[in-house]
CSV table of C-alpha atoms and ligand atoms in Angstrom, one decimal:
chain,number,residue,atom,x,y,z
A,234,MET,CA,17.4,-17.3,35.3
A,235,LYS,CA,18.7,-20.8,35.0
A,236,THR,CA,20.0,-22.6,38.0
A,237,ILE,CA,23.1,-24.8,37.4
A,238,LEU,CA,22.6,-28.1,39.6
A,239,GLU,CA,26.0,-30.0,40.6
A,240,LYS,CA,26.7,-32.8,42.7
A,241,ILE,CA,29.9,-33.2,44.4
A,242,ASP,CA,31.7,-36.7,44.9
A,243,LYS,CA,33.9,-36.4,47.8
A,244,ASN,CA,35.6,-38.7,46.2
A,245,GLN,CA,36.3,-37.7,43.0
A,246,ASN,CA,38.3,-35.0,41.0
A,247,ASN,CA,35.3,-32.1,40.8
A,248,THR,CA,38.1,-29.9,40.0
A,249,ASP,CA,35.6,-28.9,36.5
A,250,ILE,CA,32.8,-28.1,39.1
A,251,ILE,CA,34.6,-25.8,41.3
A,252,ARG,CA,36.4,-23.4,39.1
A,253,GLU,CA,32.8,-23.1,37.0
A,254,ALA,CA,31.8,-22.2,40.8
A,255,GLY,CA,34.3,-19.4,40.7
A,256,ARG,CA,34.2,-18.2,37.7
A,257,ILE,CA,30.3,-17.0,38.3
A,258,LEU,CA,31.3,-15.7,41.6
A,259,LYS,CA,34.0,-14.2,40.0
A,260,GLU,CA,31.5,-12.4,37.5
A,261,GLY,CA,29.3,-11.8,40.4
A,262,GLY,CA,26.8,-13.8,40.2
A,263,LEU,CA,25.8,-16.1,42.9
A,264,VAL,CA,26.6,-19.2,44.0
A,265,ALA,CA,24.8,-22.2,47.2
A,266,PHE,CA,26.9,-24.6,48.5
A,267,PRO,CA,27.6,-26.6,51.6
A,268,THR,CA,29.2,-25.9,55.2
A,269,GLU,CA,29.2,-27.5,58.4
A,270,THR,CA,26.4,-26.0,59.4
A,271,VAL,CA,23.9,-24.8,57.0
A,272,TYR,CA,24.1,-24.4,53.1
A,273,GLY,CA,25.9,-21.1,52.1
A,274,LEU,CA,24.4,-18.7,49.3
A,275,GLY,CA,27.7,-17.3,47.7
A,276,ALA,CA,28.3,-13.4,46.3
A,277,ASP,CA,31.6,-11.5,45.8
A,278,ALA,CA,31.7,-9.9,49.4
A,279,LEU,CA,33.7,-7.1,48.1
A,280,ASN,CA,31.4,-6.5,44.8
A,281,GLU,CA,28.6,-4.5,46.3
A,282,ASP,CA,26.2,-5.4,43.2
A,283,ALA,CA,27.5,-8.4,43.9
A,284,ALA,CA,26.4,-8.7,46.8
A,285,LYS,CA,23.6,-7.2,47.0
A,286,LYS,CA,21.8,-9.6,44.4
A,287,ILE,CA,22.1,-12.1,48.3
A,288,TYR,CA,19.2,-9.7,49.0
A,289,ALA,CA,16.9,-9.7,46.6
A,290,ALA,CA,17.2,-13.9,45.9
A,291,LYS,CA,16.4,-13.9,49.7
A,292,GLY,CA,13.8,-11.0,50.0
A,293,ARG,CA,16.5,-10.4,52.7
A,294,PRO,CA,15.9,-7.4,54.2
A,295,SER,CA,19.1,-5.1,53.1
A,296,ASP,CA,19.5,-4.2,57.6
A,297,ASN,CA,20.5,-7.1,57.3
A,298,PRO,CA,24.4,-7.7,57.3
A,299,LEU,CA,25.8,-10.7,55.6
A,300,ILE,CA,29.1,-13.1,56.6
A,301,ILE,CA,32.3,-12.8,54.9
A,302,HIS,CA,33.6,-16.0,54.7
A,303,ILE,CA,37.2,-16.4,54.0
A,304,THR,CA,40.0,-19.3,54.3
A,305,ASN,CA,42.7,-17.6,56.1
A,306,MET,CA,44.3,-15.9,58.5
A,307,LYS,CA,46.0,-13.2,55.9
A,308,ALA,CA,42.2,-12.4,54.2
A,309,LEU,CA,41.4,-12.0,57.4
A,310,GLU,CA,44.4,-8.9,57.3
A,311,LYS,CA,42.6,-7.3,54.6
A,312,ILE,CA,38.9,-6.5,55.3
A,313,VAL,CA,38.5,-5.2,58.9
A,314,SER,CA,40.8,-2.4,60.6
A,315,GLU,CA,42.4,-3.6,63.9
A,316,VAL,CA,42.8,-7.8,64.5
A,317,PRO,CA,42.4,-7.9,68.4
A,318,GLU,CA,44.3,-10.1,70.9
A,319,LYS,CA,41.6,-12.1,72.1
A,320,ALA,CA,40.1,-12.9,68.5
A,321,VAL,CA,44.1,-13.9,67.5
A,322,LYS,CA,43.6,-16.6,70.2
A,323,VAL,CA,40.3,-17.8,69.6
A,324,ALA,CA,40.8,-18.0,65.8
A,325,GLU,CA,44.0,-20.0,66.9
A,326,LYS,CA,41.5,-22.4,68.8
A,327,TYR,CA,38.1,-22.3,66.7
A,328,TRP,CA,38.5,-21.2,63.1
A,329,PRO,CA,38.2,-23.3,60.8
A,330,GLY,CA,35.1,-24.0,62.3
A,331,PRO,CA,31.3,-23.1,63.1
A,332,LEU,CA,32.3,-19.3,63.7
A,333,THR,CA,31.4,-15.7,63.2
A,334,MET,CA,33.7,-13.0,64.6
A,335,ILE,CA,32.4,-9.2,64.0
A,336,PHE,CA,35.2,-6.7,63.7
A,337,ASN,CA,35.9,-3.5,62.7
A,338,LYS,CA,35.5,-3.1,58.5
A,339,SER,CA,38.3,-1.7,56.4
A,340,ASP,CA,37.7,0.8,53.9
A,341,ILE,CA,37.9,-2.6,51.4
A,342,VAL,CA,33.8,-3.8,52.3
A,343,PRO,CA,31.4,-2.1,51.3
A,344,TYR,CA,28.1,-1.2,52.7
A,345,GLY,CA,26.2,-3.2,50.4
A,346,THR,CA,28.0,-6.0,52.4
A,347,THR,CA,27.4,-5.0,55.9
A,348,GLY,CA,23.7,-3.2,55.5
A,349,GLY,CA,25.2,-0.4,56.6
A,350,LEU,CA,27.6,-1.2,59.3
A,351,ASP,CA,31.0,0.3,60.5
A,352,THR,CA,31.6,-3.8,61.8
A,353,VAL,CA,31.6,-7.0,59.5
A,354,ALA,CA,31.1,-10.5,60.5
A,355,VAL,CA,33.7,-13.4,59.1
A,356,ARG,CA,33.7,-17.1,59.6
A,357,MET,CA,36.4,-19.3,58.4
A,358,PRO,CA,34.5,-22.6,58.0
A,359,VAL,CA,36.6,-25.7,57.4
A,360,ASP,CA,34.0,-27.4,55.2
A,361,ALA,CA,36.4,-29.1,52.7
A,362,ILE,CA,33.6,-28.4,49.6
A,363,ALA,CA,33.3,-24.6,50.5
A,364,ARG,CA,37.2,-23.3,51.3
A,365,GLU,CA,37.3,-24.6,47.4
A,366,VAL,CA,34.3,-22.8,46.1
A,367,ILE,CA,35.6,-19.8,48.5
A,368,ASP,CA,39.4,-19.9,47.3
A,369,ALA,CA,37.8,-20.0,44.2
A,370,GLY,CA,35.5,-17.4,43.7
A,371,GLY,CA,38.7,-14.8,45.0
A,372,GLY,CA,38.8,-15.6,48.5
A,373,TYR,CA,36.1,-13.2,50.3
A,374,ILE,CA,32.4,-14.4,50.3
A,375,ALA,CA,29.7,-13.8,51.2
A,376,ALA,CA,27.7,-16.5,52.4
A,377,PRO,CA,24.0,-15.6,54.1
A,378,SER,CA,21.9,-18.9,55.1
A,379,ALA,CA,20.6,-19.8,51.2
A,380,ASN,CA,17.6,-20.2,52.0
A,381,THR,CA,14.3,-17.8,51.5
A,382,SER,CA,14.3,-14.9,53.9
A,383,GLY,CA,11.6,-16.2,56.9
A,384,ARG,CA,12.4,-19.7,56.3
A,385,PRO,CA,14.6,-22.6,57.9
A,386,SER,CA,17.2,-23.2,56.5
A,387,PRO,CA,18.7,-24.8,55.1
A,388,THR,CA,20.2,-28.4,55.2
A,389,THR,CA,20.6,-30.3,52.2
A,390,ALA,CA,20.7,-28.5,48.4
A,391,GLN,CA,17.3,-29.9,48.2
A,392,HIS,CA,16.1,-27.4,50.6
A,393,VAL,CA,17.8,-24.7,48.6
A,394,ALA,CA,16.7,-25.6,45.6
A,395,GLU,CA,12.8,-25.6,46.6
A,396,ASP,CA,13.8,-22.2,47.6
A,397,LEU,CA,15.9,-20.6,45.4
A,398,THR,CA,16.0,-22.3,42.0
A,399,GLY,CA,15.2,-19.9,39.0
A,400,ARG,CA,16.4,-17.3,41.4
A,401,VAL,CA,20.9,-18.4,42.1
A,402,ASP,CA,23.1,-19.7,38.8
A,403,MET,CA,24.4,-21.8,39.8
A,404,ILE,CA,23.6,-24.7,43.4
A,405,VAL,CA,27.0,-26.9,44.9
A,406,ASP,CA,25.3,-30.5,46.2
A,407,GLY,CA,27.6,-31.6,48.5
A,408,GLY,CA,24.9,-34.2,50.8
A,409,ALA,CA,23.5,-32.6,54.3
A,410,VAL,CA,25.5,-30.7,56.3
A,411,GLU,CA,27.0,-31.6,59.6
A,412,ILE,CA,25.6,-29.4,62.6
A,413,GLY,CA,22.3,-28.2,61.3
A,414,VAL,CA,22.8,-25.4,62.8
A,415,GLU,CA,24.6,-21.7,61.9
A,416,SER,CA,27.5,-20.1,63.1
A,417,THR,CA,27.8,-18.7,66.9
A,418,ILE,CA,28.6,-15.1,66.0
A,419,LEU,CA,31.0,-13.8,68.7
A,420,ASP,CA,31.8,-9.8,68.4
A,421,MET,CA,34.7,-9.0,69.2
A,422,THR,CA,34.3,-5.1,68.9
A,423,VAL,CA,33.2,-5.1,72.9
A,424,GLU,CA,34.6,-5.8,76.1
A,425,PRO,CA,34.1,-8.6,77.1
A,426,PRO,CA,32.9,-10.0,73.7
A,427,MET,CA,29.6,-10.8,73.1
A,428,ILE,CA,27.8,-13.8,72.0
A,429,LEU,CA,24.4,-12.5,69.3
A,430,ARG,CA,24.1,-16.0,68.0
A,431,PRO,CA,24.1,-19.3,70.1
A,432,GLY,CA,25.6,-22.7,67.8
A,433,ALA,CA,28.3,-25.6,68.1
A,434,ILE,CA,30.7,-23.3,69.9
A,435,THR,CA,29.8,-22.1,72.8
A,436,LYS,CA,30.4,-19.5,75.9
A,437,GLU,CA,32.5,-22.3,78.2
A,438,MET,CA,34.4,-22.9,75.6
A,439,PHE,CA,35.2,-19.4,74.7
A,440,GLU,CA,35.8,-18.1,78.2
A,441,GLU,CA,38.5,-21.3,78.6
A,442,VAL,CA,40.2,-19.3,75.9
A,443,ILE,CA,39.7,-15.9,76.6
A,444,GLY,CA,37.9,-15.4,79.7
A,445,GLU,CA,34.9,-13.8,80.1
A,446,VAL,CA,32.6,-13.4,77.6
A,447,THR,CA,28.9,-12.4,77.6
A,448,ILE,CA,25.8,-13.0,76.1
A,449,ASP,CA,23.3,-10.5,74.1
A,450,ARG,CA,20.8,-9.8,76.9
A,451,THR,CA,17.6,-10.1,74.5
A,452,LEU,CA,18.7,-13.0,73.8
A,453,ILE,CA,18.1,-15.2,77.2
A,454,ARG,CA,14.4,-12.0,77.6
A,455,PRO,CA,13.5,-11.9,74.6
A,456,ASP,CA,10.4,-10.3,75.9
A,457,SER,CA,12.4,-7.3,76.7
A,458,ARG,CA,12.6,-4.2,74.4
A,459,GLN,CA,16.0,-3.9,73.7
A,460,VAL,CA,16.8,-5.2,69.9
A,461,PRO,CA,19.0,-7.7,69.5
A,462,LYS,CA,22.2,-6.2,68.7
A,463,ALA,CA,22.8,-9.0,65.3
A,464,PRO,CA,19.6,-7.3,62.9
A,465,GLY,CA,18.9,-10.4,61.6
A,466,MET,CA,18.0,-11.5,65.3
A,467,LYS,CA,14.9,-9.8,65.3
A,468,TYR,CA,13.4,-11.3,62.6
A,469,ARG,CA,10.5,-14.3,63.1
A,470,HIS,CA,13.2,-17.2,61.6
A,471,TYR,CA,12.7,-20.8,61.3
A,472,ALA,CA,9.0,-20.1,61.0
A,473,PRO,CA,7.1,-23.1,60.1
A,474,LYS,CA,4.1,-22.4,58.3
A,475,ALA,CA,2.2,-24.7,61.4
A,476,ASP,CA,1.1,-23.2,65.0
A,477,LEU,CA,4.4,-24.4,67.0
A,478,THR,CA,4.0,-24.5,71.0
A,479,ILE,CA,6.6,-25.6,73.2
A,480,ILE,CA,6.4,-28.4,76.2
A,481,GLU,CA,8.6,-28.1,78.6
A,482,GLY,CA,8.7,-30.1,82.3
A,483,PRO,CA,9.3,-33.5,83.3
A,484,LEU,CA,9.5,-35.8,80.3
A,485,GLU,CA,6.5,-38.6,80.8
A,486,LYS,CA,4.1,-35.5,81.9
A,487,VAL,CA,5.5,-33.9,78.2
A,488,THR,CA,4.7,-36.5,76.3
A,489,ALA,CA,0.8,-37.1,77.9
A,490,GLU,CA,0.2,-33.2,77.8
A,491,ILE,CA,1.2,-33.4,74.3
A,492,ASN,CA,-0.5,-36.8,73.5
A,493,LYS,CA,-3.7,-35.2,74.8
A,494,ARG,CA,-3.9,-31.5,72.9
A,495,ALA,CA,-2.8,-33.8,69.6
A,496,LYS,CA,-6.1,-35.9,70.4
A,497,GLU,CA,-8.3,-32.5,71.1
A,498,LYS,CA,-6.8,-30.6,68.0
A,499,SER,CA,-7.4,-34.5,65.6
A,500,ARG,CA,-10.7,-35.0,66.9
A,501,ALA,CA,-11.5,-31.4,66.1
A,502,GLY,CA,-10.3,-32.1,62.3
A,503,TYR,CA,-6.7,-30.8,62.3
A,504,LYS,CA,-3.7,-32.2,61.4
A,505,VAL,CA,-1.2,-32.4,64.0
A,506,GLY,CA,2.9,-32.7,63.9
A,507,ILE,CA,5.0,-33.9,66.9
A,508,ILE,CA,8.3,-33.9,67.7
A,509,GLY,CA,10.0,-36.1,69.6
A,510,THR,CA,13.1,-38.5,70.1
A,511,GLU,CA,14.7,-41.7,69.6
A,512,GLU,CA,13.1,-41.3,73.8
A,513,THR,CA,9.7,-41.0,73.3
A,514,VAL,CA,8.5,-41.3,70.1
A,515,ALA,CA,7.1,-45.1,71.5
A,516,GLU,CA,5.2,-42.9,73.7
A,517,TYR,CA,2.8,-40.9,71.7
A,518,LYS,CA,-0.3,-42.2,70.2
A,519,ALA,CA,-1.5,-39.8,67.5
A,520,GLY,CA,-0.8,-37.4,64.8
A,521,ASP,CA,2.3,-36.9,62.6
A,522,VAL,CA,5.1,-38.1,64.8
A,523,LYS,CA,8.6,-37.6,63.8
A,524,CYS,CA,11.8,-38.8,65.5
A,525,ILE,CA,14.5,-35.8,66.2
A,526,GLY,CA,17.4,-37.7,67.2
A,527,THR,CA,18.3,-38.7,71.0
A,528,ARG,CA,18.5,-36.9,74.0
A,529,ALA,CA,21.6,-39.0,74.5
A,530,ASP,CA,24.1,-36.7,72.3
A,531,GLU,CA,21.6,-33.6,71.4
A,532,SER,CA,24.3,-32.7,68.0
A,533,THR,CA,22.1,-35.3,66.4
A,534,ILE,CA,18.9,-32.7,67.5
A,535,ALA,CA,20.8,-30.4,66.1
A,536,ALA,CA,21.4,-31.8,62.5
A,537,ASN,CA,17.6,-33.1,61.9
A,538,LEU,CA,15.8,-29.6,63.2
A,539,PHE,CA,15.3,-27.6,60.5
A,540,GLY,CA,14.7,-30.1,58.0
A,541,ILE,CA,12.1,-31.5,60.3
A,542,LEU,CA,10.8,-28.1,59.9
A,543,ARG,CA,10.6,-29.2,56.7
A,544,GLU,CA,8.6,-32.0,56.2
A,545,PHE,CA,6.2,-30.1,58.2
A,546,ASP,CA,5.5,-27.2,55.8
A,547,ASP,CA,5.1,-29.8,53.2
A,548,ASP,CA,2.9,-32.1,55.0
A,549,GLN,CA,1.5,-29.2,56.0
A,550,VAL,CA,0.4,-29.8,59.5
A,551,ASP,CA,-1.6,-27.2,61.2
A,552,TYR,CA,-0.2,-27.6,65.0
A,553,ILE,CA,3.3,-28.6,65.7
A,554,TYR,CA,3.9,-29.3,69.9
A,555,SER,CA,7.3,-30.2,70.1
A,556,GLU,CA,9.2,-31.1,73.4
A,557,SER,CA,12.0,-28.9,74.6
A,558,PHE,CA,16.1,-30.0,76.0
A,559,ASP,CA,18.2,-29.4,77.8
A,560,THR,CA,20.3,-26.3,76.9
A,561,ALA,CA,24.3,-27.1,77.2
A,562,GLY,CA,26.4,-27.7,74.8
A,563,ILE,CA,24.9,-27.4,71.3
A,564,GLY,CA,21.7,-27.1,73.5
A,565,SER,CA,21.0,-23.1,73.8
A,566,ALA,CA,21.0,-22.7,69.4
A,567,ILE,CA,18.5,-25.7,69.8
A,568,MET,CA,16.2,-24.0,71.6
A,569,ASN,CA,17.7,-20.5,70.0
A,570,ARG,CA,16.4,-21.6,66.9
A,571,LEU,CA,13.5,-23.5,68.6
A,572,LEU,CA,12.3,-21.1,70.4
A,573,LYS,CA,12.4,-18.3,67.3
A,574,ALA,CA,11.0,-21.2,64.9
A,575,ALA,CA,7.7,-21.3,67.6
A,576,GLY,CA,7.6,-17.8,68.1
A,577,HIS,CA,8.3,-17.3,71.6
A,578,HIS,CA,5.0,-19.8,72.5
A,579,ILE,CA,6.4,-22.6,75.1
A,580,GLU,CA,4.3,-24.3,77.9
A,581,LYS,CA,5.8,-25.0,81.0
A,582,LEU,CA,4.7,-28.0,83.6
A,583,VAL,CA,4.9,-28.6,86.7
B,281,AMP,P1,22.6,-16.1,58.4
B,281,AMP,O1,24.1,-16.0,57.4
B,281,AMP,O2,22.0,-15.9,57.8
B,281,AMP,O3,23.4,-16.8,59.1
B,281,AMP,O4,22.7,-14.8,58.7
B,281,AMP,C1,24.0,-14.0,59.1
B,281,AMP,C2,23.5,-13.6,60.8
B,281,AMP,O5,25.2,-12.3,61.0
B,281,AMP,C3,22.3,-11.9,61.3
B,281,AMP,O6,22.2,-12.6,61.9
B,281,AMP,C4,23.2,-11.0,61.1
B,281,AMP,O7,22.3,-9.9,61.6
B,281,AMP,C5,24.2,-10.9,61.9
B,281,AMP,N1,25.8,-9.4,61.6
B,281,AMP,C6,26.2,-10.0,60.1
B,281,AMP,N2,26.9,-8.9,59.8
B,281,AMP,C7,27.0,-8.6,61.4
B,281,AMP,C8,27.6,-7.1,61.7
B,281,AMP,N3,28.4,-6.4,61.5
B,281,AMP,N4,27.4,-7.5,63.7
B,281,AMP,C9,26.3,-7.6,63.9
B,281,AMP,N5,25.7,-8.7,63.3
B,281,AMP,C10,25.8,-9.1,61.9
B,282,MG,MG1,19.9,-16.6,57.9
């Protein structure tokens, strides 16, 4: 398959590109496009054959359901059997935005899109290009992250091209995304509603609007024998090729420990990567040191996380040592993704 790569200039009229993307989607093809969270791999969510192509292109397990992207509340009513009152309140506050809600599905949503489930995940993105592509494609676009299954989610069109060239019809290049980690998933089919994946919208932000919200226990204690409620969360995601270890503790001790380990591994002939922050990078003496952002604003860390994991793959490092981050705000999403990338290998210094 030939993949068309089209760059969108936000200051220009891009009608032709959007129209072409819409035509491909309506004909059952695949179009990757930017959203505010990560790049999505889009297909017509109501066309089972089109949705199935997503699984093939990504190498995604068929029991891992897709999120349907819409641009307005009318569209929501068509694909769910009921919109709970609390969902209306949450939507009023946080849609459009980096939030996915789970509902009971209506009959028009094929099981090929929901991985065989009677529930459906729905998101209304705020990104202007995403919205134009969704509308042009018919208004119901299934769009998981546009990476090969198991690789870090793509935050630039180059990441998408690395993974999916020859496997999709079109990639719309809208530049780097804003947030960099996937949407928060909130299950509205249970009472109280439950967070199945942390993201930019936090537990506290939901509780301001609808009162008590719980968090899937498997996100907090991954070693528990329970299976995560979002099927995709059970897979080892975001895994870099290197062995990644997170070192947690007082910052001076962490930098000293990482320096010690980097030195040992380098001496033994291995290539070592280090994930530091603006506050600490100057402390690191050896290895391939990358600055992930500033602790003063963790949204910078979220924005760089997946890109840095991909860079370490390109640099072919053998071991990566990362600092740990605060779990307030977007930090819970950062640590969730980082822990998954590390296969939950975290060491705590006291
Ligand atoms: P991605 O689009 O690649 O960010 O992955 C979508 C995530 O949403 C995966 O973790 C899925 O398991 C989860 N998901 C999608 N639909 C449902 C659903 N009906 N119930 C629970 N989780 C879902
Ligand atoms: Mg994904």
